[in-house]
Short mmCIF file of N, CA and C in Angstrom, two decimals:
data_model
loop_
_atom_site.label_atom_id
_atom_site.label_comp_id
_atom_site.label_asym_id
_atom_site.label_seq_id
_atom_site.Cartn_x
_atom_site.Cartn_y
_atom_site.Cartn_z
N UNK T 1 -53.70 -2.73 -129.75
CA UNK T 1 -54.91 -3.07 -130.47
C UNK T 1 -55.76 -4.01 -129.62
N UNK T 2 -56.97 -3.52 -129.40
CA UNK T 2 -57.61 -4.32 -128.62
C UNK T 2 -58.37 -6.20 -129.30
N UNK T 3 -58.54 -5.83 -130.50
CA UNK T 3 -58.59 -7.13 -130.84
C UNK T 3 -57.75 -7.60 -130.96
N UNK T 4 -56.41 -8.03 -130.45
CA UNK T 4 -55.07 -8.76 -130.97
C UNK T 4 -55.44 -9.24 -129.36
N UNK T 5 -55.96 -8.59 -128.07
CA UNK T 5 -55.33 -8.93 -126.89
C UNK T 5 -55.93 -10.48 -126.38
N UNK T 6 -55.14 -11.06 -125.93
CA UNK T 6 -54.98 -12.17 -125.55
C UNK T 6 -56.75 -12.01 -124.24
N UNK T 7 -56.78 -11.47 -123.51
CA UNK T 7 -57.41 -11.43 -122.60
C UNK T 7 -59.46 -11.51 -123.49
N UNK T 8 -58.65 -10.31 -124.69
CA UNK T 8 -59.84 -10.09 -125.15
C UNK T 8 -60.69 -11.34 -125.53
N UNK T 9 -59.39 -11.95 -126.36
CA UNK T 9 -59.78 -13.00 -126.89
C UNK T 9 -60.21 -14.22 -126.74
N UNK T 10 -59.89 -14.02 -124.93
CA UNK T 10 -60.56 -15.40 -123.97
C UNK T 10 -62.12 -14.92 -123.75
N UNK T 11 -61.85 -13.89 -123.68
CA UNK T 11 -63.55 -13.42 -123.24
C UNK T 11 -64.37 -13.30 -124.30
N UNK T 12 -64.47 -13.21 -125.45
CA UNK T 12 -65.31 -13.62 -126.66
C UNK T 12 -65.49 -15.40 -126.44
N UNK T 13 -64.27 -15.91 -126.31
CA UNK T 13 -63.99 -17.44 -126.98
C UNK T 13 -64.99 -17.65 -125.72
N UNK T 14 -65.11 -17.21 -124.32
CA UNK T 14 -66.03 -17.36 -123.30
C UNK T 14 -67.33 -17.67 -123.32
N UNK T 15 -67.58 -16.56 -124.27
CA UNK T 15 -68.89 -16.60 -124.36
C UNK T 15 -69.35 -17.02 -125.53
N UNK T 16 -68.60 -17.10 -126.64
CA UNK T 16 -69.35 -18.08 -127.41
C UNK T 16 -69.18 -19.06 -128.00
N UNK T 17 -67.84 -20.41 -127.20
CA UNK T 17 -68.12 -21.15 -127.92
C UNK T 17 -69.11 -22.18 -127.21
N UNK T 18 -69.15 -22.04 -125.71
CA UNK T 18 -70.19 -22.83 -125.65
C UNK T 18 -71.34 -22.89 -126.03
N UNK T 19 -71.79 -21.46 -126.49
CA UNK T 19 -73.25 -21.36 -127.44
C UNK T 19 -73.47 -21.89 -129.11
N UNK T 20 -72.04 -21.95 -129.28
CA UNK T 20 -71.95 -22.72 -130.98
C UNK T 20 -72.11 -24.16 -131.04
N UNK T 21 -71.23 -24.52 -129.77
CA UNK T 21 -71.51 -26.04 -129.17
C UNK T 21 -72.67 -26.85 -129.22
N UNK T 22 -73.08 -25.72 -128.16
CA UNK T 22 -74.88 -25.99 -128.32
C UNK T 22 -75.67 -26.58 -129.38
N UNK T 23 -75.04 -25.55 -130.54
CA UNK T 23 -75.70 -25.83 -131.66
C UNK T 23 -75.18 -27.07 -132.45
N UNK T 24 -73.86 -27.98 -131.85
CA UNK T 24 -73.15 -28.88 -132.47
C UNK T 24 -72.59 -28.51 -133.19
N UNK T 25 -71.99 -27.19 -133.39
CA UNK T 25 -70.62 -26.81 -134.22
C UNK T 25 -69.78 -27.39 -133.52
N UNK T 26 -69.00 -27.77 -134.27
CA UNK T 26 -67.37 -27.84 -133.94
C UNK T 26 -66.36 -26.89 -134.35
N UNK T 27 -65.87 -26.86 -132.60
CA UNK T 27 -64.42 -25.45 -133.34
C UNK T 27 -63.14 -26.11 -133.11
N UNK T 28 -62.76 -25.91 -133.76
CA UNK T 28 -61.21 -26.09 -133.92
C UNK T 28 -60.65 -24.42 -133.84
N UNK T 29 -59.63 -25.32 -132.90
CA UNK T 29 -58.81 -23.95 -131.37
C UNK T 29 -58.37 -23.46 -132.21
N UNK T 30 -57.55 -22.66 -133.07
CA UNK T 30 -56.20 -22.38 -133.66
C UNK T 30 -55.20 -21.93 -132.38
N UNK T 31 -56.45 -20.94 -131.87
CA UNK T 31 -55.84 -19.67 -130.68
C UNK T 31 -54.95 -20.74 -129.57
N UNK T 32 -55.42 -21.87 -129.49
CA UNK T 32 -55.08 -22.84 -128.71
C UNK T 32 -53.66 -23.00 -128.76
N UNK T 33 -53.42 -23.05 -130.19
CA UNK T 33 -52.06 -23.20 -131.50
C UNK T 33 -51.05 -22.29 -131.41
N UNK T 34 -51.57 -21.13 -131.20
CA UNK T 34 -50.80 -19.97 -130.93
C UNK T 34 -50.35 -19.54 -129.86
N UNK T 35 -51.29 -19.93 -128.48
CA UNK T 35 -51.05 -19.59 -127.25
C UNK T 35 -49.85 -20.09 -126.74
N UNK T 36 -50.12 -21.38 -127.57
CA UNK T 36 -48.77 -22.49 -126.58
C UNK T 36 -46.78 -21.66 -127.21
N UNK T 37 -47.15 -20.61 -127.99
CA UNK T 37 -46.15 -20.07 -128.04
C UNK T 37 -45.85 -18.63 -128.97
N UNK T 38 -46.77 -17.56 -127.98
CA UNK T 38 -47.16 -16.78 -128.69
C UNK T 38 -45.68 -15.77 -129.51
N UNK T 39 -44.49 -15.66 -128.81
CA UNK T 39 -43.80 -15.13 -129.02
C UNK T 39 -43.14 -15.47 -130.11
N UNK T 40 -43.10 -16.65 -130.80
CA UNK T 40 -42.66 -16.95 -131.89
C UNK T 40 -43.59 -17.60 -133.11
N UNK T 41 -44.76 -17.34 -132.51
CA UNK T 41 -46.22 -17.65 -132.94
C UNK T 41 -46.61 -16.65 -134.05
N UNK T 42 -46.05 -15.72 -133.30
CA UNK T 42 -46.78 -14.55 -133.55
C UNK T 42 -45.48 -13.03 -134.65
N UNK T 43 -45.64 -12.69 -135.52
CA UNK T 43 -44.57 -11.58 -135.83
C UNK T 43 -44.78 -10.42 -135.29
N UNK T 44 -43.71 -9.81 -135.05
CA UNK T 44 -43.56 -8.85 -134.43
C UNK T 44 -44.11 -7.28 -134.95
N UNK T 45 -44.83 -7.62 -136.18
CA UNK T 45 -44.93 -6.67 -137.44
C UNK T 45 -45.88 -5.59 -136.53
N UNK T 46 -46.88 -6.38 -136.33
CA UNK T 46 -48.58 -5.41 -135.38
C UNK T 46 -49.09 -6.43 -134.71
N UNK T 47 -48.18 -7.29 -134.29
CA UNK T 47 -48.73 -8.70 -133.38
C UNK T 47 -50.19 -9.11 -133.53
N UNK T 48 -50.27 -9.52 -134.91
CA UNK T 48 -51.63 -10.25 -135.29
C UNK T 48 -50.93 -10.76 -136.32
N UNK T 49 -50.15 -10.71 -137.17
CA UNK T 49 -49.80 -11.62 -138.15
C UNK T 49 -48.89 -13.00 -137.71
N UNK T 50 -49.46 -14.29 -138.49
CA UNK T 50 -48.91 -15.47 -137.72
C UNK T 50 -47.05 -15.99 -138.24
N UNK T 51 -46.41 -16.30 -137.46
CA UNK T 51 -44.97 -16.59 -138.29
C UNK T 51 -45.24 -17.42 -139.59
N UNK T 52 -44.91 -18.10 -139.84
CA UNK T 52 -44.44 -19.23 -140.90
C UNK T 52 -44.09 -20.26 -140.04
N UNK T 53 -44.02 -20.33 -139.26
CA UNK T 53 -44.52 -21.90 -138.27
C UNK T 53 -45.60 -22.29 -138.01
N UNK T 54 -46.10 -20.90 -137.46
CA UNK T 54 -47.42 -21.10 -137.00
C UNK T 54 -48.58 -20.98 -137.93
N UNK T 55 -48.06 -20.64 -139.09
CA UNK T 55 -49.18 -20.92 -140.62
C UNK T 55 -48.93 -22.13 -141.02
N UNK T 56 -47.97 -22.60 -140.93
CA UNK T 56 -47.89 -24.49 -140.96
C UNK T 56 -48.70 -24.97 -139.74
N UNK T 57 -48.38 -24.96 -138.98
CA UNK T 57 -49.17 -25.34 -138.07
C UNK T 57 -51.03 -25.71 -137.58
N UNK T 58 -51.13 -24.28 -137.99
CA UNK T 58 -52.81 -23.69 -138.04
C UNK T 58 -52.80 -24.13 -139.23
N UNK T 59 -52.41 -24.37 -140.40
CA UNK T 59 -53.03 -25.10 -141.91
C UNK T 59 -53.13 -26.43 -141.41
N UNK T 60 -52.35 -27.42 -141.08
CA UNK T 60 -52.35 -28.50 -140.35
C UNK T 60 -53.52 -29.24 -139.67
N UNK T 61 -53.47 -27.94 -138.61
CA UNK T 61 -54.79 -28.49 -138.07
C UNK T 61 -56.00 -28.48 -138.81
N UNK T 62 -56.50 -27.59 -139.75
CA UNK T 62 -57.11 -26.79 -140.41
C UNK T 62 -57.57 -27.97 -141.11
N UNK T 63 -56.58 -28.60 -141.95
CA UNK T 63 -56.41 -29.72 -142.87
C UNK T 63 -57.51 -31.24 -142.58
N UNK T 64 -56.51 -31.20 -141.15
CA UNK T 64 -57.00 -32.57 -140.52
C UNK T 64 -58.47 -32.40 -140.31
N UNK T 65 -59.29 -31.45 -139.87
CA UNK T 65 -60.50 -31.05 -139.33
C UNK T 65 -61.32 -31.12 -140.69
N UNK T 66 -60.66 -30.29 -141.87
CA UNK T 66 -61.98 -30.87 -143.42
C UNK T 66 -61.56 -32.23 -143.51
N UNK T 67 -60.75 -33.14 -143.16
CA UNK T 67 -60.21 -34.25 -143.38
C UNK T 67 -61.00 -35.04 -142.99
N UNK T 68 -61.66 -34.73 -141.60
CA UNK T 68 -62.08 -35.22 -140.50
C UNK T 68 -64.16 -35.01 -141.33
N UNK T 69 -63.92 -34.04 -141.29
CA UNK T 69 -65.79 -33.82 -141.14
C UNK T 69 -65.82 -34.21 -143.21
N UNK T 70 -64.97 -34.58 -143.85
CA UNK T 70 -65.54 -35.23 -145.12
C UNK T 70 -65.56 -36.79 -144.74
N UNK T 71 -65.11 -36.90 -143.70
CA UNK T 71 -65.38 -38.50 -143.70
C UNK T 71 -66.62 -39.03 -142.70
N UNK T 72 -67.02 -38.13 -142.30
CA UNK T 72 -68.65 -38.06 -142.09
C UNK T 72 -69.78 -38.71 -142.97
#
């Protein structure tokens, strides 16, 4: 599947997060989250669904970031 591929997914993230930037969005990586260990990151089902680590994980961050921009 071409949207699952790792390569693909650097080359989107390439090109646009510095243009969201621009605009002063803030992104929060997940992919960042996942990379650092895709093999157990990731289930083996159609390699796009996330384990149960890595949905703790990515909620986590997820968390901290509305955590973060309500205290704005």
């Amino acid at each position: 599947y071409e949207y699952n591929d790792n390569n693909v997914i650097d080359k989107y993230n390439a090109a646009i997060v510095p243009k969201l930037q621009e605009m002063g969005i803030e992104i929060n990586d997940l992919n960042a989250i996942v990379r650092q260990d895709v093999y157990n990151y990731v289930r083996e089902d159609d390699k796009i669904h996330l384990s149960d680590e890595a949905i703790n994980l990515c909620a986590k961050k997820v968390a901290a970031a509305i955590m973060k921009s309500e205290q704005v």
